[in-house]
CSV table of C-alpha atoms in Angstrom, one decimal:
chain,number,residue,atom,x,y,z
A,27,MET,CA,-25.9,-18.7,0.7
A,28,THR,CA,-26.2,-19.8,-2.9
A,29,GLN,CA,-26.4,-22.5,-4.7
A,30,ASP,CA,-26.0,-20.3,-7.7
A,31,TYR,CA,-22.8,-20.6,-10.2
A,32,GLY,CA,-21.5,-22.9,-7.2
A,33,ILE,CA,-20.8,-20.4,-4.9
A,34,ALA,CA,-21.5,-23.3,-2.0
A,35,GLU,CA,-19.4,-25.2,-3.3
A,36,ALA,CA,-16.8,-22.6,-3.6
A,37,LEU,CA,-17.3,-21.1,-0.3
A,38,LYS,CA,-17.1,-24.8,1.0
A,39,GLU,CA,-13.9,-25.3,-0.8
A,40,LEU,CA,-12.4,-22.1,0.9
A,41,GLY,CA,-13.0,-22.5,4.5
A,42,LEU,CA,-15.7,-20.3,4.6
A,43,LYS,CA,-19.0,-20.8,6.4
A,44,GLU,CA,-22.1,-18.6,7.3
A,45,ASN,CA,-20.4,-16.9,10.6
A,46,ASN,CA,-16.8,-16.3,10.3
A,47,SER,CA,-14.3,-15.2,13.0
A,48,GLY,CA,-12.2,-12.4,10.9
A,49,VAL,CA,-9.8,-12.6,13.0
A,50,SER,CA,-6.3,-13.6,13.0
A,51,THR,CA,-2.5,-14.3,14.0
A,52,GLY,CA,-2.3,-17.3,11.5
A,53,SER,CA,-3.4,-20.7,12.3
A,54,THR,CA,-5.0,-19.7,15.1
A,55,TRP,CA,-8.5,-17.7,14.9
A,56,LEU,CA,-9.5,-15.5,17.4
A,57,ASN,CA,-12.9,-15.2,19.4
A,58,ALA,CA,-13.3,-11.6,17.5
A,59,GLY,CA,-14.9,-9.0,19.7
A,60,GLY,CA,-15.5,-5.9,16.8
A,61,GLU,CA,-18.8,-5.9,14.7
A,62,VAL,CA,-20.5,-8.5,12.8
A,63,ILE,CA,-19.9,-7.5,9.3
A,64,LYS,CA,-22.9,-8.7,6.5
A,65,SER,CA,-21.1,-9.4,3.3
A,66,TYR,CA,-24.3,-8.6,0.6
A,67,SER,CA,-23.0,-9.9,-2.9
A,68,PRO,CA,-23.5,-6.6,-5.3
A,69,VAL,CA,-24.9,-9.5,-7.6
A,70,ASP,CA,-28.2,-10.8,-6.2
A,71,GLY,CA,-28.3,-9.1,-2.9
A,72,LYS,CA,-28.2,-11.9,-1.1
A,73,LEU,CA,-26.1,-12.8,2.6
A,74,ILE,CA,-23.2,-14.1,1.4
A,75,GLY,CA,-22.3,-14.9,5.5
A,76,CYS,CA,-21.2,-12.5,8.4
A,77,VAL,CA,-17.5,-11.8,10.4
A,78,THR,CA,-17.0,-10.6,13.1
A,79,GLY,CA,-14.4,-8.2,13.1
A,80,ALA,CA,-11.6,-6.9,15.7
A,81,SER,CA,-12.0,-4.6,19.2
A,82,GLU,CA,-9.2,-2.4,19.6
A,83,SER,CA,-8.0,-5.4,21.7
A,84,ASP,CA,-8.0,-8.2,19.0
A,85,TYR,CA,-5.6,-5.8,17.5
A,86,GLN,CA,-3.4,-5.5,19.8
A,87,VAL,CA,-3.2,-9.7,20.2
A,88,VAL,CA,-2.7,-9.5,16.4
A,89,LYS,CA,0.4,-6.9,16.2
A,90,ASN,CA,2.4,-7.9,19.6
A,91,LYS,CA,1.8,-11.9,17.6
A,92,ALA,CA,3.2,-10.2,14.4
A,93,LYS,CA,5.8,-8.2,16.4
A,94,SER,CA,7.0,-11.7,17.7
A,95,ALA,CA,7.1,-13.3,14.6
A,96,PHE,CA,9.3,-10.7,12.9
A,97,THR,CA,12.4,-11.3,15.2
A,98,ASP,CA,12.7,-15.3,14.0
A,99,TRP,CA,11.0,-15.0,10.6
A,100,ARG,CA,13.5,-11.9,9.8
A,101,LYS,CA,16.5,-15.0,10.7
A,102,VAL,CA,15.2,-17.2,8.1
A,103,PRO,CA,17.4,-17.0,4.8
A,104,ALA,CA,15.5,-15.5,1.8
A,105,PRO,CA,15.4,-17.9,-0.5
A,106,LEU,CA,13.9,-20.7,2.0
A,107,ARG,CA,11.5,-17.8,2.8
A,108,GLY,CA,11.0,-17.6,-1.0
A,109,GLU,CA,10.3,-21.7,-1.3
A,110,ILE,CA,7.3,-21.1,0.9
A,111,VAL,CA,5.6,-18.2,-1.3
A,112,ARG,CA,6.6,-20.9,-4.3
A,113,GLN,CA,4.1,-23.1,-2.1
A,114,ILE,CA,1.5,-20.2,-1.7
A,115,GLY,CA,0.9,-19.9,-5.6
A,116,ASP,CA,1.2,-23.2,-5.8
A,117,GLU,CA,-1.9,-23.2,-4.0
A,118,LEU,CA,-3.6,-20.5,-5.5
A,119,ARG,CA,-3.5,-22.3,-8.3
A,120,ALA,CA,-4.8,-24.9,-7.1
A,121,ARG,CA,-7.7,-22.7,-6.0
A,122,LYS,CA,-7.8,-20.7,-8.8
A,123,ALA,CA,-12.3,-21.3,-10.1
A,124,ALA,CA,-13.1,-21.1,-6.4
A,125,LEU,CA,-11.9,-18.0,-5.3
A,126,GLY,CA,-12.0,-16.3,-9.1
A,127,LYS,CA,-15.2,-16.8,-8.2
A,128,LEU,CA,-15.8,-15.9,-4.5
A,129,VAL,CA,-14.4,-12.2,-5.9
A,130,SER,CA,-16.7,-11.8,-8.5
A,131,TYR,CA,-19.8,-12.9,-6.7
A,132,GLU,CA,-18.6,-10.7,-3.2
A,133,MET,CA,-17.1,-8.2,-5.4
A,134,GLY,CA,-19.2,-8.4,-8.7
A,135,LYS,CA,-17.0,-8.0,-11.4
A,136,SER,CA,-17.0,-10.5,-14.3
A,137,TYR,CA,-16.0,-14.3,-13.5
A,138,GLN,CA,-13.1,-13.5,-16.2
A,139,GLU,CA,-12.1,-10.6,-14.3
A,140,GLY,CA,-11.9,-12.8,-10.9
A,141,LEU,CA,-10.4,-15.4,-12.2
A,142,GLY,CA,-7.2,-12.2,-13.7
A,143,GLU,CA,-6.8,-11.1,-10.1
A,144,VAL,CA,-6.4,-14.9,-8.4
A,145,GLN,CA,-3.4,-15.4,-11.4
A,146,GLU,CA,-2.0,-11.7,-10.8
A,147,MET,CA,-1.9,-13.2,-7.2
A,148,ILE,CA,-0.2,-16.5,-8.7
A,149,ASP,CA,2.1,-13.9,-11.0
A,150,ILE,CA,3.4,-11.9,-7.9
A,151,CYS,CA,4.4,-15.8,-6.3
A,152,ASP,CA,6.1,-16.0,-9.1
A,153,PHE,CA,8.0,-12.7,-9.1
A,154,ALA,CA,9.0,-13.0,-5.3
A,155,VAL,CA,10.4,-16.5,-5.4
A,156,GLY,CA,13.1,-15.2,-8.3
A,157,LEU,CA,13.2,-12.1,-6.5
A,158,SER,CA,14.1,-13.7,-2.9
A,159,ARG,CA,17.6,-14.5,-4.7
A,160,GLN,CA,18.1,-10.9,-5.2
A,161,LEU,CA,17.7,-9.1,-2.6
A,162,TYR,CA,20.8,-6.6,-3.9
A,163,GLY,CA,22.8,-4.4,-2.7
A,164,LEU,CA,26.2,-2.4,-3.8
A,165,THR,CA,29.5,-2.2,-3.4
A,166,LEU,CA,31.2,1.5,-3.2
A,167,HIS,CA,35.4,2.4,-3.5
A,168,SER,CA,35.6,4.1,-0.5
A,169,GLU,CA,38.1,7.2,-0.7
A,170,ARG,CA,40.2,6.0,2.2
A,171,PRO,CA,43.2,3.2,1.8
A,172,ASN,CA,42.4,-0.5,3.1
A,173,HIS,CA,38.7,0.4,3.7
A,174,ARG,CA,35.8,-0.7,1.4
A,175,MET,CA,31.7,0.1,1.7
A,176,TYR,CA,28.9,-1.4,0.7
A,177,GLU,CA,25.3,-1.5,1.1
A,178,GLN,CA,22.3,-3.9,2.2
A,179,TRP,CA,19.1,-3.9,2.5
A,180,HIS,CA,17.6,-5.2,5.5
A,181,PRO,CA,13.4,-5.7,6.8
A,182,LEU,CA,11.9,-3.4,8.4
A,183,GLY,CA,9.3,-5.0,10.4
A,184,ILE,CA,5.9,-4.9,10.3
A,185,VAL,CA,4.0,-4.0,7.0
A,186,GLY,CA,0.3,-3.3,7.6
A,187,VAL,CA,-1.7,-3.5,4.1
A,188,ILE,CA,-5.0,-2.1,3.7
A,189,SER,CA,-6.4,-3.1,0.7
A,190,ALA,CA,-10.1,-1.6,-1.2
A,191,PHE,CA,-13.0,-3.7,-2.0
A,192,ASN,CA,-12.1,-3.1,-6.1
A,193,PHE,CA,-9.0,-5.5,-6.1
A,194,PRO,CA,-10.1,-7.9,-3.0
A,195,VAL,CA,-7.2,-10.4,-3.1
A,196,ALA,CA,-4.3,-9.2,-5.5
A,197,VAL,CA,-3.3,-5.8,-4.0
A,198,TRP,CA,-2.7,-8.2,-0.1
A,199,ALA,CA,-0.6,-10.1,-2.0
A,200,TRP,CA,1.0,-7.4,-4.1
A,201,ASN,CA,2.0,-6.4,-0.7
A,202,SER,CA,2.5,-9.7,1.3
A,203,MET,CA,4.5,-11.8,-1.2
A,204,LEU,CA,7.5,-9.0,-1.7
A,205,ALA,CA,6.9,-8.0,2.5
A,206,TRP,CA,7.7,-12.0,3.2
A,207,VAL,CA,10.7,-12.7,0.8
A,208,CYS,CA,11.9,-9.6,2.1
A,209,GLY,CA,12.1,-11.0,5.9
A,210,ASP,CA,9.1,-8.5,6.9
A,211,VAL,CA,5.7,-10.3,8.5
A,212,CYS,CA,2.3,-8.1,7.0
A,213,VAL,CA,-0.9,-7.7,9.3
A,214,TRP,CA,-3.8,-7.2,6.4
A,215,LYS,CA,-6.5,-4.9,6.8
A,216,PRO,CA,-9.3,-5.6,3.9
A,217,SER,CA,-11.8,-3.7,3.1
A,218,GLU,CA,-14.9,-4.2,5.0
A,219,LYS,CA,-17.0,-4.4,2.2
A,220,VAL,CA,-15.2,-7.9,0.8
A,221,PRO,CA,-14.2,-9.2,4.0
A,222,LEU,CA,-15.2,-13.0,3.2
A,223,CYS,CA,-12.2,-12.6,0.9
A,224,SER,CA,-9.3,-12.3,3.0
A,225,ILE,CA,-10.4,-15.1,5.4
A,226,ALA,CA,-10.5,-17.3,2.4
A,227,CYS,CA,-6.8,-16.1,1.6
A,228,GLN,CA,-6.1,-16.7,5.3
A,229,ASN,CA,-6.4,-19.9,5.4
A,230,ILE,CA,-4.7,-20.5,1.9
A,231,VAL,CA,-1.9,-19.0,3.2
A,232,ASN,CA,-1.8,-21.4,6.3
A,233,LYS,CA,-1.9,-23.9,5.2
A,234,VAL,CA,1.5,-23.4,3.5
A,235,PHE,CA,2.5,-21.4,7.0
A,236,GLU,CA,1.8,-24.4,9.1
A,237,ARG,CA,3.5,-27.2,6.5
A,238,ASN,CA,6.8,-25.1,6.7
A,239,ASN,CA,6.4,-24.0,10.5
A,240,VAL,CA,6.3,-20.5,10.0
A,241,PRO,CA,6.3,-18.6,13.2
A,242,GLU,CA,2.4,-17.7,13.7
A,243,GLY,CA,2.2,-14.0,13.1
A,244,VAL,CA,4.1,-13.6,9.9
A,245,SER,CA,0.2,-13.6,9.0
A,246,GLY,CA,-1.6,-11.6,10.2
A,247,LEU,CA,-6.1,-10.2,9.5
A,248,ILE,CA,-7.7,-8.0,11.1
A,249,ASN,CA,-11.3,-7.6,9.9
A,250,GLY,CA,-13.5,-4.1,10.9
A,251,ASP,CA,-14.3,-0.6,10.1
A,252,PHE,CA,-11.8,2.6,9.5
A,253,LYS,CA,-11.2,2.8,13.3
A,254,VAL,CA,-9.3,-0.4,12.9
A,255,GLY,CA,-7.0,1.0,9.8
A,256,GLU,CA,-6.6,4.2,12.4
A,257,LEU,CA,-5.0,2.1,14.8
A,258,MET,CA,-2.4,0.4,12.8
A,259,THR,CA,-2.0,4.4,11.1
A,260,ALA,CA,-1.3,5.4,14.2
A,261,ASP,CA,0.9,2.7,16.0
A,262,LYS,CA,4.6,3.2,16.5
A,263,ASP,CA,5.2,-0.5,16.2
A,264,ILE,CA,4.3,-0.7,12.6
A,265,PRO,CA,7.2,1.1,10.2
A,266,LEU,CA,5.7,0.6,6.9
A,267,VAL,CA,2.2,1.4,5.9
A,268,SER,CA,0.3,0.8,2.8
A,269,ALA,CA,-2.8,1.6,1.4
A,270,THR,CA,-5.0,1.4,-1.4
A,271,GLY,CA,-7.5,3.7,-1.6
A,272,SER,CA,-9.6,7.5,-1.9
A,273,ILE,CA,-7.4,10.3,-2.1
A,274,ARG,CA,-8.7,11.4,1.1
A,275,MET,CA,-8.4,8.4,3.2
A,276,GLY,CA,-4.8,8.0,1.4
A,277,LYS,CA,-4.0,11.8,3.0
A,278,LYS,CA,-5.6,10.7,6.4
A,279,VAL,CA,-2.8,7.6,6.3
A,280,ALA,CA,-0.3,10.1,4.6
A,281,ALA,CA,-0.4,12.3,8.0
A,282,ALA,CA,-1.1,9.7,11.0
A,283,VAL,CA,1.6,7.7,9.7
A,284,GLY,CA,4.1,10.4,8.8
A,285,ALA,CA,2.6,12.5,12.5
A,286,ARG,CA,5.3,9.7,13.8
A,287,LEU,CA,7.5,9.7,11.1
A,288,GLY,CA,6.8,5.9,9.5
A,289,LYS,CA,7.0,5.2,6.2
A,290,SER,CA,3.6,4.9,3.8
A,291,LEU,CA,3.2,3.4,0.2
A,292,LEU,CA,0.0,5.3,-0.9
A,293,GLU,CA,-1.7,3.3,-4.0
A,294,LEU,CA,-4.2,6.3,-4.4
A,295,GLY,CA,-7.2,7.9,-6.9
A,296,GLY,CA,-6.3,8.0,-10.9
A,297,ASN,CA,-8.5,10.1,-13.7
A,298,ASN,CA,-6.7,8.3,-16.2
A,299,ALA,CA,-6.6,9.9,-19.8
A,300,ILE,CA,-6.5,8.1,-23.9
A,301,ILE,CA,-5.4,11.0,-26.0
A,302,ILE,CA,-6.8,9.4,-29.7
A,303,THR,CA,-4.7,11.6,-31.9
A,304,GLU,CA,-5.3,12.2,-36.0
A,305,ASN,CA,-2.6,9.0,-36.6
A,306,ALA,CA,-4.5,6.5,-34.4
A,307,ASP,CA,-5.7,3.2,-35.5
A,308,LEU,CA,-8.9,3.5,-35.2
A,309,GLU,CA,-10.8,-0.3,-34.4
A,310,MET,CA,-7.7,-0.4,-32.1
A,311,THR,CA,-8.8,2.7,-29.9
A,312,ILE,CA,-12.0,1.7,-29.7
A,313,VAL,CA,-11.7,-1.3,-28.1
A,314,GLY,CA,-9.1,0.1,-25.6
A,315,ALA,CA,-11.6,2.8,-24.4
A,316,LEU,CA,-14.4,0.5,-24.4
A,317,PHE,CA,-13.0,-2.3,-21.6
A,318,GLY,CA,-11.0,0.8,-20.1
A,319,ALA,CA,-14.1,2.3,-18.9
A,320,VAL,CA,-16.9,-0.7,-18.6
A,321,GLY,CA,-14.4,-3.1,-17.4
A,322,THR,CA,-15.4,-3.8,-13.7
A,323,CYS,CA,-17.7,-1.3,-14.1
A,324,GLY,CA,-15.5,1.3,-14.3
A,325,GLN,CA,-13.9,0.6,-10.7
A,326,ARG,CA,-10.6,0.4,-10.8
A,327,CYS,CA,-8.3,3.6,-9.9
A,328,THR,CA,-6.6,2.5,-14.4
A,329,SER,CA,-10.4,2.6,-15.5
A,330,THR,CA,-10.5,5.3,-18.8
A,331,ARG,CA,-12.1,8.1,-17.5
A,332,ARG,CA,-11.5,10.8,-20.1
A,333,LEU,CA,-10.9,10.5,-24.0
A,334,ILE,CA,-8.6,13.5,-25.5
A,335,ILE,CA,-9.9,13.3,-29.1
A,336,HIS,CA,-8.6,15.2,-31.8
A,337,GLU,CA,-11.0,17.4,-33.3
A,338,SER,CA,-10.3,15.5,-37.1
A,339,VAL,CA,-11.6,12.0,-35.9
A,340,TYR,CA,-13.9,13.1,-33.1
A,341,ASP,CA,-17.2,12.7,-34.7
A,342,THR,CA,-15.6,9.0,-36.2
A,343,ILE,CA,-15.1,7.5,-32.6
A,344,LYS,CA,-18.1,9.4,-31.3
A,345,GLU,CA,-20.1,6.9,-33.8
A,346,LYS,CA,-17.6,4.1,-33.6
A,347,LEU,CA,-18.0,4.4,-29.5
A,348,THR,CA,-21.6,4.8,-28.9
A,349,ASN,CA,-22.4,1.8,-31.6
A,350,ALA,CA,-19.8,-0.1,-29.4
A,351,TYR,CA,-21.7,0.6,-26.3
A,352,LYS,CA,-24.5,-0.8,-27.1
A,353,GLN,CA,-23.1,-4.5,-27.6
A,354,VAL,CA,-22.1,-4.5,-24.0
A,355,LYS,CA,-23.7,-7.4,-22.3
A,356,ILE,CA,-24.7,-6.0,-18.6
A,357,GLY,CA,-26.2,-9.1,-16.0
A,358,ASN,CA,-25.0,-11.3,-13.4
A,359,PRO,CA,-20.9,-11.2,-13.9
A,360,LEU,CA,-20.6,-15.1,-12.9
A,361,ASP,CA,-22.4,-15.9,-16.3
A,362,GLU,CA,-19.5,-15.5,-18.8
A,363,ASN,CA,-21.7,-14.5,-21.8
A,364,ASN,CA,-21.9,-10.4,-20.0
A,365,HIS,CA,-19.1,-7.7,-20.0
A,366,VAL,CA,-20.5,-5.9,-17.2
A,367,GLY,CA,-21.5,-6.5,-13.3
A,368,PRO,CA,-22.3,-4.6,-10.6
A,369,LEU,CA,-21.6,-1.9,-8.6
A,370,ILE,CA,-20.1,-2.3,-5.0
A,371,ASP,CA,-23.3,-1.3,-3.3
A,372,LYS,CA,-25.7,1.3,-3.8
A,373,ASN,CA,-23.9,4.0,-2.4
A,374,SER,CA,-21.9,3.4,-5.4
A,375,VAL,CA,-25.0,3.7,-7.3
A,376,ASN,CA,-25.8,7.0,-5.6
A,377,LEU,CA,-22.3,8.6,-6.1
A,378,TYR,CA,-22.9,7.5,-9.6
A,379,LEU,CA,-26.5,9.0,-10.4
A,380,ASP,CA,-25.3,12.4,-8.3
A,381,ALA,CA,-22.2,12.8,-11.3
A,382,MET,CA,-24.7,12.1,-13.7
A,383,GLU,CA,-26.3,15.2,-12.3
A,384,GLN,CA,-23.5,17.2,-12.0
A,385,ILE,CA,-22.7,16.6,-15.5
A,386,LYS,CA,-25.9,18.4,-17.1
A,387,ALA,CA,-25.3,20.9,-14.3
A,388,GLU,CA,-22.5,22.2,-15.4
A,389,GLY,CA,-23.0,21.6,-19.3
A,390,GLY,CA,-22.6,18.6,-20.7
A,391,ASN,CA,-24.1,16.6,-23.3
A,392,ILE,CA,-24.7,12.9,-22.0
A,393,LEU,CA,-24.1,10.8,-25.2
A,394,VAL,CA,-25.3,8.1,-24.0
A,395,ASP,CA,-27.6,7.7,-20.9
A,396,GLY,CA,-26.9,5.8,-18.2
A,397,GLY,CA,-28.9,5.0,-14.8
A,398,VAL,CA,-29.8,2.4,-12.6
A,399,ILE,CA,-31.3,-1.4,-14.4
A,400,LYS,CA,-34.1,-3.0,-13.1
A,401,GLY,CA,-36.5,-6.3,-13.3
A,402,LYS,CA,-35.2,-9.6,-13.2
A,403,GLY,CA,-31.7,-10.6,-12.4
A,404,TYR,CA,-31.0,-7.0,-11.3
A,405,GLU,CA,-32.9,-6.8,-8.3
A,406,SER,CA,-29.5,-5.8,-6.0
A,407,GLY,CA,-30.1,-2.6,-7.7
A,408,CYS,CA,-26.3,-2.3,-8.2
A,409,TYR,CA,-26.2,-2.8,-11.7
A,410,VAL,CA,-25.8,0.0,-14.1
A,411,ARG,CA,-25.2,1.3,-17.4
A,412,PRO,CA,-22.7,2.9,-18.9
A,413,CYS,CA,-22.3,6.7,-19.7
A,414,ILE,CA,-21.0,8.6,-21.8
A,415,ALA,CA,-20.9,12.2,-21.6
A,416,GLU,CA,-19.6,15.0,-24.0
A,417,VAL,CA,-17.3,17.9,-21.4
A,418,GLU,CA,-14.8,20.0,-21.2
A,419,ASN,CA,-12.2,19.3,-19.0
A,420,HIS,CA,-12.5,22.0,-16.4
A,421,TYR,CA,-15.2,21.0,-15.4
A,422,SER,CA,-15.4,20.1,-11.8
A,423,ILE,CA,-16.9,16.7,-11.9
A,424,VAL,CA,-14.8,15.9,-14.6
A,425,GLN,CA,-11.3,16.7,-12.2
A,426,HIS,CA,-13.2,14.0,-9.5
A,427,GLU,CA,-12.6,10.7,-9.7
A,428,THR,CA,-16.1,8.6,-10.0
A,429,PHE,CA,-15.7,5.4,-9.3
A,430,ALA,CA,-18.5,4.1,-11.9
A,431,PRO,CA,-18.7,3.3,-15.7
A,432,ILE,CA,-19.0,6.9,-16.4
A,433,LEU,CA,-16.3,8.4,-19.1
A,434,TYR,CA,-15.9,11.5,-21.0
A,435,MET,CA,-15.1,12.8,-24.2
A,436,MET,CA,-13.5,15.9,-25.2
A,437,LYS,CA,-11.7,17.7,-28.4
A,438,TYR,CA,-8.3,19.0,-29.0
A,439,SER,CA,-6.3,20.6,-31.2
A,440,THR,CA,-3.1,20.4,-30.7
A,441,LEU,CA,-0.6,17.6,-29.3
A,442,ASP,CA,0.3,20.3,-26.3
A,443,GLU,CA,-2.7,20.9,-25.5
A,444,ALA,CA,-4.0,17.7,-25.4
A,445,MET,CA,-0.8,16.7,-23.0
A,446,ALA,CA,-1.7,19.2,-21.3
A,447,MET,CA,-5.4,17.9,-20.4
A,448,GLN,CA,-4.6,15.0,-19.5
A,449,ASN,CA,-2.1,16.2,-17.0
A,450,GLY,CA,-4.6,19.5,-15.5
A,451,VAL,CA,-6.0,17.1,-13.1
A,452,VAL,CA,-4.7,16.3,-9.0
A,453,GLN,CA,-4.4,12.5,-10.3
A,454,GLY,CA,-1.3,11.1,-11.9
A,455,LEU,CA,-2.2,7.1,-11.8
A,456,SER,CA,-2.0,5.9,-16.2
A,457,SER,CA,-2.1,7.6,-19.1
A,458,ALA,CA,-2.0,6.3,-22.7
A,459,ILE,CA,-1.7,7.9,-26.3
A,460,MET,CA,-3.3,6.0,-29.7
A,461,THR,CA,-1.0,7.3,-32.4
A,462,ASN,CA,0.8,5.3,-35.6
A,463,SER,CA,3.4,8.5,-35.1
A,464,MET,CA,6.8,7.5,-34.3
A,465,ARG,CA,7.3,11.1,-33.3
A,466,GLU,CA,4.3,11.6,-31.3
A,467,SER,CA,4.5,8.4,-28.9
A,468,GLU,CA,7.8,9.9,-28.4
A,469,LEU,CA,7.2,13.1,-26.9
A,470,PHE,CA,4.0,11.7,-24.8
A,471,LEU,CA,6.7,9.8,-22.6
A,472,SER,CA,9.5,12.5,-23.0
A,473,THR,CA,9.8,14.9,-20.0
A,474,ALA,CA,7.2,17.4,-22.0
A,475,GLY,CA,4.6,14.2,-21.6
A,476,SER,CA,2.7,12.4,-19.4
A,477,ASP,CA,3.1,13.1,-15.6
A,478,CYS,CA,1.6,9.7,-14.4
A,479,GLY,CA,3.7,7.2,-12.8
A,480,ILE,CA,2.5,4.5,-16.0
A,481,ALA,CA,2.8,5.3,-19.5
A,482,ASN,CA,1.5,4.1,-22.8
A,483,VAL,CA,1.4,3.4,-26.2
A,484,ASN,CA,-1.1,2.4,-28.3
A,485,ILE,CA,-2.7,0.1,-25.2
A,486,GLY,CA,-5.6,1.9,-23.1
A,487,THR,CA,-5.3,2.4,-19.2
A,488,SER,CA,-6.5,-0.6,-17.4
A,489,GLY,CA,-4.2,-2.9,-16.2
A,490,ALA,CA,-0.5,-4.1,-15.6
A,491,GLU,CA,2.1,-6.3,-15.4
A,492,ILE,CA,3.3,-7.8,-12.7
A,493,GLY,CA,7.1,-7.3,-14.0
A,494,GLY,CA,6.7,-3.3,-13.9
A,495,ALA,CA,6.4,-1.4,-11.0
A,496,PHE,CA,2.7,-0.1,-10.4
A,497,GLY,CA,1.9,3.3,-9.1
A,498,GLY,CA,1.1,7.0,-9.9
A,499,GLU,CA,2.1,10.4,-8.9
A,500,LYS,CA,0.8,13.9,-7.7
A,501,GLU,CA,-2.4,13.0,-5.2
A,502,THR,CA,-2.6,9.5,-6.6
A,503,GLY,CA,0.7,9.0,-4.0
A,504,GLY,CA,3.8,8.5,-5.3
A,505,GLY,CA,4.0,4.6,-4.1
A,506,ARG,CA,4.6,2.1,-6.2
A,507,GLU,CA,3.7,-1.4,-5.8
A,508,SER,CA,4.1,-4.9,-7.8
A,509,GLY,CA,7.9,-5.2,-9.9
A,510,SER,CA,10.7,-3.7,-11.2
A,511,ASP,CA,12.7,-2.9,-7.2
A,512,SER,CA,9.6,-2.6,-5.2
A,513,TRP,CA,11.0,-4.1,-3.4
A,514,LYS,CA,12.8,-1.8,-1.6
A,515,ALA,CA,10.1,-0.1,0.2
A,516,TYR,CA,9.7,-3.0,2.2
A,517,MET,CA,13.2,-3.0,3.7
A,518,ARG,CA,15.9,-0.1,5.2
A,519,ARG,CA,19.1,0.9,3.8
A,520,GLN,CA,22.2,0.3,5.5
A,521,THR,CA,25.8,1.6,4.6
A,522,ASN,CA,29.0,-0.6,5.5
A,523,THR,CA,32.3,0.3,6.0
A,524,ILE,CA,35.5,-2.4,6.6
A,525,ASN,CA,38.7,-1.4,8.0
A,526,TYR,CA,41.0,-4.1,7.2
A,527,GLY,CA,44.3,-1.5,7.2
A,528,THR,CA,46.3,-1.4,10.5
A,529,ASP,CA,45.8,2.8,10.4
A,530,LEU,CA,42.8,4.9,11.3
A,531,PRO,CA,42.6,7.2,9.5
A,532,LEU,CA,40.2,10.0,10.7
A,533,ALA,CA,38.1,12.9,8.4
A,534,GLN,CA,39.1,15.8,7.8
A,535,GLY,CA,42.3,15.0,8.1
A,536,ILE,CA,42.2,15.6,12.4
A,537,LYS,CA,45.0,13.3,14.0
A,538,PHE,CA,45.1,12.6,18.0
A,539,ASP,CA,48.7,12.2,19.6
A,540,LEU,CA,48.5,9.7,22.1
C-alpha cells in the first residue's frame, strides 16, 4: 500500500485491508472461494489490495439471503426505508474525502471528480428520501356503477446491479438507493477493475443497516469476473438486472435476461456529439468541448466524442481548441493541479493506440497528436495525451465508441445536415447544441432533432443532474436511472378494482339466471 496523498489513511478509514473478502450478505463477509482479484492503481501501478471473489456456491448464498430478506424488507413502510437511506447519506458525507480519494486512486479520475462522484451518491440519497413518500399510483374512473379503480406499485424483489469501472460507486448508488426505498433488495456485481470501492461502500452501508436492524441480505455484494455476472443474468430469482457497460456486454445481458422473460435496465455506450452553429458563443463552446472530451480521460459514457462544426466557424474552433489542449495538465489525479489522470489499464491504452492508427488508415488527419506519456510520475504506463482528429462521420472508427480521450472534428453546412450526422450512429445517449439562436435550439429539441435520451443547449454532453432521468436510446439500451419517474423500473404495476355495490355486473352484459 502507498501513503502518497493520504491513501493509506483513507483505506484504513474505509475498513480496507491488504486482503479482503469480496463477498458479503450484509454485515457477514463470506470466506469466499473464488479467484483472487488484485487491484493495481493506474495512478502509479502499485498494488492497492487483494479481493477474493465469489464462487458459484458463494453467489447462491448471497442470492438466497437476499431472497429471504425481501419478505421482511418489503413490509417496512416506505418512509421508514427512506429514513435509513437518509442515514446512509449522512455516513457518505462523513467519509466523502476518504471515499473520493479511493475512487480517484483505484479508478484514475481526478480527485475533484472522485469527490463529485461521492456527492452524486449523497444527492441520490436525498432524492430517494423524498421519493419514499411519493411512490404514487392513479385513481381511475370505472365504467361500472359503484366500482372504483386504482393502480399501485409494488417492489419487484431482488435487483441485480452490474456496474462499470468508470463510475465505481455512483451508479450502484443510483440503483440501490431507489431500489431500497421501493422495497427491493439488491445484489451488486461491481467491475473487477475497481473491487475495493465496492467493499468500502458495503462497509458504509453495513454500519447503517446494523444500527437500524435491517434484515441481513438487503445489501449483497458479489465481486468476481464475468462468470458471476452470467449467474445473475440467468437467475430467474432476480426479476430485474440493471447493467452498465459496453454495448457488447449489454446485448449479452439483454439476451440472457430476456430468455427468461426478466426485466433489464441497460445503460450502455455513448458516441456523443456537440453541434456548434455559426450562432454559438465560442468561448463557452471551447470550455464545454474541452471538459467533455478530456474529463475522466475520456472514460465517461457521456464524454464528448464528436464536434460537428458549422463551416463558417470551423477554423476558429480548430485554432482555439488546439490552443486549449496545450494547457491541459496530465498527471497524478490526486494532485489537484492536474486536469487529467490515467486510463484504467494497459488494455485501454492499447485500444486508444489502435484507434489512432485506424483514424490514419481511414484517411483522418491527426490535428493534436496523442501517445503514451513516459518518464517520472508516469510509471504505470496508463497516461496518454488527449488527441484531436479531423474525420468524416461515416468512418468506422468514428461510428465506434473508443473509451479514451479522442475527439473527432467534422464540418457541416446546414443544421439538418448536422442533426443527421449527430443521429447517424448506433448510440443514443447524450447530445448538445451550442447556439444563441432560439430557432436552432428549439429545432434541435424537437421531434425532428436529437434522437438521444439527453439533449442539451449551451452546455456540453458530459454530466447529468440527479433530478432528471439518465439514459439513452438505440444501442445505448433505453434504460433510465436516477431522477424523474425512474423509480418505476424497480417496481411492478398493479391495477385494482373494488366493487362497493350490491350487484356484480358482468362484462359484455352477460347474465346468469341463478
